[in-house]
Amino acid sequence: MTVGPGTQPGVAIGPMINMAAVEKINRHVEDALAKGAAIVTEKPTLPEGPQYVAPLVLTGATKDMELAGEETFGPVAPLFRFETEEEAIALANGTPYGLASYFYTENLKRAWRVGEALEFGMVGLNTGSVSMEVAPFGGVKQSGLGREGAQAGIEEYLEMKSFHIGGLG
């Protein structure tokens, strides 16, 4: 994955929004490494500038790591081990956040079962993209207060009122 200015062709990952975001990402990675995770990706050449972060895949992620309980908002993919579907769902749902989740399967029954069990505002099945203009964007739990985009986004600006009228006249 090429890291650089988002205006350049072929760039997949641009700079982080600010230095606080970079520091949070680095803190999450350092915490994970200190608790037994391992980096399994090669570090790409980063452009000059303080707000670029290398994309990382970490193996050996566990629930006691900061990145398991806080939203990282950076190019870090922690991989958690699980034995059963139920364990995977519990790991995913075991956080106070619920913006988006993603999973891969060719089994349609499993797709519906897992998709319904995941406590997230958006679920991607066999895709890493869940954002589009025709679908509402937003999370649940501590990841969302409402939706933006599509009809649901318009409804966020409206006040609902129920007006019941009894017999007149």
PDB file of C-alpha atoms in Angstrom:
ATOM      1  CA  MET A   1       0.000   0.000   0.000  1.00  0.00           C
ATOM      2  CA  THR A   2       1.429   3.314  -1.037  1.00  0.00           C
ATOM      3  CA  VAL A   3       1.476   6.050   1.603  1.00  0.00           C
ATOM      4  CA  GLY A   4       1.553   9.674   0.510  1.00  0.00           C
ATOM      5  CA  PRO A   5      -0.480  12.736  -0.413  1.00  0.00           C
ATOM      6  CA  GLY A   6      -4.012  11.713  -1.348  1.00  0.00           C
ATOM      7  CA  THR A   7      -3.831  13.837  -4.486  1.00  0.00           C
ATOM      8  CA  GLN A   8      -1.160  11.618  -6.047  1.00  0.00           C
ATOM      9  CA  PRO A   9      -2.163   8.678  -8.263  1.00  0.00           C
ATOM     10  CA  GLY A  10      -1.716   5.250  -6.708  1.00  0.00           C
ATOM     11  CA  VAL A  11      -1.710   6.471  -3.112  1.00  0.00           C
ATOM     12  CA  ALA A  12      -3.847   4.275  -0.847  1.00  0.00           C
ATOM     13  CA  ILE A  13      -3.183   5.937   2.524  1.00  0.00           C
ATOM     14  CA  GLY A  14      -2.838   9.667   3.064  1.00  0.00           C
ATOM     15  CA  PRO A  15      -1.671  11.586   6.120  1.00  0.00           C
ATOM     16  CA  MET A  16      -3.476  11.302   9.436  1.00  0.00           C
ATOM     17  CA  ILE A  17      -5.729  14.200  10.402  1.00  0.00           C
ATOM     18  CA  ASN A  18      -3.364  15.635  13.045  1.00  0.00           C
ATOM     19  CA  MET A  19      -0.443  14.756  15.313  1.00  0.00           C
ATOM     20  CA  ALA A  20      -2.791  13.658  18.103  1.00  0.00           C
ATOM     21  CA  ALA A  21      -4.079  10.938  15.752  1.00  0.00           C
ATOM     22  CA  VAL A  22      -0.515   9.846  14.933  1.00  0.00           C
ATOM     23  CA  GLU A  23       0.360   9.716  18.637  1.00  0.00           C
ATOM     24  CA  LYS A  24      -2.735   7.627  19.417  1.00  0.00           C
ATOM     25  CA  ILE A  25      -1.936   5.155  16.635  1.00  0.00           C
ATOM     26  CA  ASN A  26       1.673   4.856  17.817  1.00  0.00           C
ATOM     27  CA  ARG A  27       0.534   4.404  21.433  1.00  0.00           C
ATOM     28  CA  HIS A  28      -1.845   1.600  20.409  1.00  0.00           C
ATOM     29  CA  VAL A  29       0.862  -0.170  18.400  1.00  0.00           C
ATOM     30  CA  GLU A  30       3.484   0.185  21.158  1.00  0.00           C
ATOM     31  CA  ASP A  31       1.015  -1.129  23.748  1.00  0.00           C
ATOM     32  CA  ALA A  32       0.128  -4.109  21.546  1.00  0.00           C
ATOM     33  CA  LEU A  33       3.787  -4.948  20.922  1.00  0.00           C
ATOM     34  CA  ALA A  34       4.557  -4.707  24.650  1.00  0.00           C
ATOM     35  CA  LYS A  35       1.720  -7.165  25.328  1.00  0.00           C
ATOM     36  CA  GLY A  36       2.859  -9.776  22.814  1.00  0.00           C
ATOM     37  CA  ALA A  37       1.593  -8.735  19.387  1.00  0.00           C
ATOM     38  CA  ALA A  38       3.907  -8.973  16.384  1.00  0.00           C
ATOM     39  CA  ILE A  39       4.107  -6.890  13.208  1.00  0.00           C
ATOM     40  CA  VAL A  40       3.861  -9.093  10.104  1.00  0.00           C
ATOM     41  CA  THR A  41       4.005  -6.428   7.396  1.00  0.00           C
ATOM     42  CA  GLU A  42       7.027  -4.727   5.923  1.00  0.00           C
ATOM     43  CA  LYS A  43       7.265  -1.035   6.659  1.00  0.00           C
ATOM     44  CA  PRO A  44       6.921   0.953   3.428  1.00  0.00           C
ATOM     45  CA  THR A  45       8.955   4.027   2.646  1.00  0.00           C
ATOM     46  CA  LEU A  46       7.070   6.984   4.091  1.00  0.00           C
ATOM     47  CA  PRO A  47       7.072  10.424   2.507  1.00  0.00           C
ATOM     48  CA  GLU A  48       8.506  13.341   4.435  1.00  0.00           C
ATOM     49  CA  GLY A  49       6.082  14.802   6.910  1.00  0.00           C
ATOM     50  CA  PRO A  50       5.112  14.042  10.473  1.00  0.00           C
ATOM     51  CA  GLN A  51       1.562  12.849   9.878  1.00  0.00           C
ATOM     52  CA  TYR A  52       2.251   9.747   7.772  1.00  0.00           C
ATOM     53  CA  VAL A  53       1.831   6.340   9.395  1.00  0.00           C
ATOM     54  CA  ALA A  54       2.826   2.990   7.898  1.00  0.00           C
ATOM     55  CA  PRO A  55       0.004   0.465   7.483  1.00  0.00           C
ATOM     56  CA  LEU A  56       0.505  -2.452   9.866  1.00  0.00           C
ATOM     57  CA  VAL A  57      -0.955  -5.904  10.363  1.00  0.00           C
ATOM     58  CA  LEU A  58      -0.490  -7.179  13.916  1.00  0.00           C
ATOM     59  CA  THR A  59      -0.858 -10.823  14.920  1.00  0.00           C
ATOM     60  CA  GLY A  60      -1.475 -11.971  18.461  1.00  0.00           C
ATOM     61  CA  ALA A  61      -3.935  -9.227  19.373  1.00  0.00           C
ATOM     62  CA  THR A  62      -5.776  -9.752  22.666  1.00  0.00           C
ATOM     63  CA  LYS A  63      -8.656  -8.091  24.503  1.00  0.00           C
ATOM     64  CA  ASP A  64      -6.323  -6.450  27.051  1.00  0.00           C
ATOM     65  CA  MET A  65      -4.618  -4.284  24.425  1.00  0.00           C
ATOM     66  CA  GLU A  66      -5.613  -0.629  24.037  1.00  0.00           C
ATOM     67  CA  LEU A  67      -6.478  -1.138  20.374  1.00  0.00           C
ATOM     68  CA  ALA A  68      -9.088  -3.712  21.391  1.00  0.00           C
ATOM     69  CA  GLY A  69     -11.018  -1.223  23.502  1.00  0.00           C
ATOM     70  CA  GLU A  70     -10.451   2.104  21.736  1.00  0.00           C
ATOM     71  CA  GLU A  71     -11.004   3.186  18.147  1.00  0.00           C
ATOM     72  CA  THR A  72      -7.567   3.605  16.567  1.00  0.00           C
ATOM     73  CA  PHE A  73      -8.666   5.466  13.402  1.00  0.00           C
ATOM     74  CA  GLY A  74      -5.470   4.580  11.607  1.00  0.00           C
ATOM     75  CA  PRO A  75      -4.022   1.973   9.228  1.00  0.00           C
ATOM     76  CA  VAL A  76      -3.598  -0.779  11.824  1.00  0.00           C
ATOM     77  CA  ALA A  77      -5.243  -4.194  11.432  1.00  0.00           C
ATOM     78  CA  PRO A  78      -4.994  -6.291  14.602  1.00  0.00           C
ATOM     79  CA  LEU A  79      -5.685 -10.001  14.092  1.00  0.00           C
ATOM     80  CA  PHE A  80      -7.390 -11.840  16.957  1.00  0.00           C
ATOM     81  CA  ARG A  81      -7.446 -15.642  17.255  1.00  0.00           C
ATOM     82  CA  PHE A  82     -10.752 -17.409  17.833  1.00  0.00           C
ATOM     83  CA  GLU A  83     -12.008 -20.985  17.695  1.00  0.00           C
ATOM     84  CA  THR A  84     -15.746 -20.609  17.107  1.00  0.00           C
ATOM     85  CA  GLU A  85     -18.150 -18.261  15.397  1.00  0.00           C
ATOM     86  CA  GLU A  86     -19.643 -17.367  18.772  1.00  0.00           C
ATOM     87  CA  GLU A  87     -16.218 -16.455  20.138  1.00  0.00           C
ATOM     88  CA  ALA A  88     -15.531 -14.229  17.111  1.00  0.00           C
ATOM     89  CA  ILE A  89     -18.848 -12.410  17.575  1.00  0.00           C
ATOM     90  CA  ALA A  90     -18.193 -11.946  21.299  1.00  0.00           C
ATOM     91  CA  LEU A  91     -14.722 -10.518  20.555  1.00  0.00           C
ATOM     92  CA  ALA A  92     -16.155  -8.101  18.002  1.00  0.00           C
ATOM     93  CA  ASN A  93     -19.060  -7.004  20.200  1.00  0.00           C
ATOM     94  CA  GLY A  94     -16.954  -6.789  23.374  1.00  0.00           C
ATOM     95  CA  THR A  95     -16.219  -3.099  22.991  1.00  0.00           C
ATOM     96  CA  PRO A  96     -18.145   0.062  23.824  1.00  0.00           C
ATOM     97  CA  TYR A  97     -17.864   1.100  20.161  1.00  0.00           C
ATOM     98  CA  GLY A  98     -19.835   0.012  17.135  1.00  0.00           C
ATOM     99  CA  LEU A  99     -19.131   2.046  14.010  1.00  0.00           C
ATOM    100  CA  ALA A 100     -18.335  -0.657  11.450  1.00  0.00           C
ATOM    101  CA  SER A 101     -17.350  -4.303  11.290  1.00  0.00           C
ATOM    102  CA  TYR A 102     -16.262  -6.522   8.452  1.00  0.00           C
ATOM    103  CA  PHE A 103     -16.144 -10.263   7.919  1.00  0.00           C
ATOM    104  CA  TYR A 104     -15.626 -12.716   5.099  1.00  0.00           C
ATOM    105  CA  THR A 105     -17.512 -15.910   4.304  1.00  0.00           C
ATOM    106  CA  GLU A 106     -18.961 -17.773   1.334  1.00  0.00           C
ATOM    107  CA  ASN A 107     -21.624 -19.386   3.538  1.00  0.00           C
ATOM    108  CA  LEU A 108     -24.879 -17.447   3.118  1.00  0.00           C
ATOM    109  CA  LYS A 109     -26.452 -18.824   6.314  1.00  0.00           C
ATOM    110  CA  ARG A 110     -23.377 -17.774   8.285  1.00  0.00           C
ATOM    111  CA  ALA A 111     -23.431 -14.357   6.598  1.00  0.00           C
ATOM    112  CA  TRP A 112     -26.965 -13.635   7.831  1.00  0.00           C
ATOM    113  CA  ARG A 113     -26.354 -15.145  11.282  1.00  0.00           C
ATOM    114  CA  VAL A 114     -23.137 -13.223  11.931  1.00  0.00           C
ATOM    115  CA  GLY A 115     -24.356 -10.018  10.280  1.00  0.00           C
ATOM    116  CA  GLU A 116     -27.419  -9.936  12.528  1.00  0.00           C
ATOM    117  CA  ALA A 117     -25.392 -10.740  15.663  1.00  0.00           C
ATOM    118  CA  LEU A 118     -22.778  -8.004  15.163  1.00  0.00           C
ATOM    119  CA  GLU A 119     -23.560  -4.857  17.174  1.00  0.00           C
ATOM    120  CA  PHE A 120     -22.412  -2.279  14.637  1.00  0.00           C
ATOM    121  CA  GLY A 121     -24.080   0.449  12.618  1.00  0.00           C
ATOM    122  CA  MET A 122     -22.490  -0.807   9.399  1.00  0.00           C
ATOM    123  CA  VAL A 123     -21.395  -4.321   8.464  1.00  0.00           C
ATOM    124  CA  GLY A 124     -19.310  -5.218   5.424  1.00  0.00           C
ATOM    125  CA  LEU A 125     -19.556  -8.766   4.094  1.00  0.00           C
ATOM    126  CA  ASN A 126     -16.683  -9.742   1.796  1.00  0.00           C
ATOM    127  CA  THR A 127     -15.823  -6.065   1.312  1.00  0.00           C
ATOM    128  CA  GLY A 128     -13.763  -3.435   3.059  1.00  0.00           C
ATOM    129  CA  SER A 129     -16.083  -0.661   1.925  1.00  0.00           C
ATOM    130  CA  VAL A 130     -19.338   0.128   3.710  1.00  0.00           C
ATOM    131  CA  SER A 131     -19.688   3.793   2.863  1.00  0.00           C
ATOM    132  CA  MET A 132     -21.810   4.989  -0.056  1.00  0.00           C
ATOM    133  CA  GLU A 133     -24.104   7.931  -0.664  1.00  0.00           C
ATOM    134  CA  VAL A 134     -27.287   5.821  -0.846  1.00  0.00           C
ATOM    135  CA  ALA A 135     -26.777   4.150   2.532  1.00  0.00           C
ATOM    136  CA  PRO A 136     -26.864   5.699   6.001  1.00  0.00           C
ATOM    137  CA  PHE A 137     -23.463   6.167   7.644  1.00  0.00           C
ATOM    138  CA  GLY A 138     -23.139   5.883  11.408  1.00  0.00           C
ATOM    139  CA  GLY A 139     -22.548   3.625  14.354  1.00  0.00           C
ATOM    140  CA  VAL A 140     -24.128   2.407  17.550  1.00  0.00           C
ATOM    141  CA  LYS A 141     -23.049   2.356  21.193  1.00  0.00           C
ATOM    142  CA  GLN A 142     -20.388   5.046  21.747  1.00  0.00           C
ATOM    143  CA  SER A 143     -19.653   5.286  18.015  1.00  0.00           C
ATOM    144  CA  GLY A 144     -22.704   7.117  16.951  1.00  0.00           C
ATOM    145  CA  LEU A 145     -25.357   9.597  17.656  1.00  0.00           C
ATOM    146  CA  GLY A 146     -27.509   9.325  14.566  1.00  0.00           C
ATOM    147  CA  ARG A 147     -26.839   8.822  10.892  1.00  0.00           C
ATOM    148  CA  GLU A 148     -25.668  10.891   7.981  1.00  0.00           C
ATOM    149  CA  GLY A 149     -26.352  10.224   4.316  1.00  0.00           C
ATOM    150  CA  ALA A 150     -29.368   8.830   2.501  1.00  0.00           C
ATOM    151  CA  GLN A 151     -32.919   9.142   3.853  1.00  0.00           C
ATOM    152  CA  ALA A 152     -31.798   8.457   7.428  1.00  0.00           C
ATOM    153  CA  GLY A 153     -29.447  11.451   7.233  1.00  0.00           C
ATOM    154  CA  ILE A 154     -32.288  13.742   6.200  1.00  0.00           C
ATOM    155  CA  GLU A 155     -34.439  12.430   9.034  1.00  0.00           C
ATOM    156  CA  GLU A 156     -31.728  13.461  11.533  1.00  0.00           C
ATOM    157  CA  TYR A 157     -32.678  17.080  10.795  1.00  0.00           C
ATOM    158  CA  LEU A 158     -36.395  16.525  11.365  1.00  0.00           C
ATOM    159  CA  GLU A 159     -38.418  16.482  14.559  1.00  0.00           C
ATOM    160  CA  MET A 160     -40.997  13.720  14.728  1.00  0.00           C
ATOM    161  CA  LYS A 161     -44.383  14.581  16.152  1.00  0.00           C
ATOM    162  CA  SER A 162     -47.406  12.433  16.740  1.00  0.00           C
ATOM    163  CA  PHE A 163     -50.650  14.460  16.521  1.00  0.00           C
ATOM    164  CA  HIS A 164     -53.763  12.547  17.580  1.00  0.00           C
ATOM    165  CA  ILE A 165     -57.190  14.074  17.051  1.00  0.00           C
ATOM    166  CA  GLY A 166     -60.331  12.908  18.750  1.00  0.00           C
ATOM    167  CA  GLY A 167     -63.897  13.417  17.603  1.00  0.00           C
ATOM    168  CA  LEU A 168     -64.504  16.975  16.428  1.00  0.00           C
ATOM    169  CA  GLY A 169     -67.823  18.540  16.237  1.00  0.00           C
TER     170      GLY A 169
END
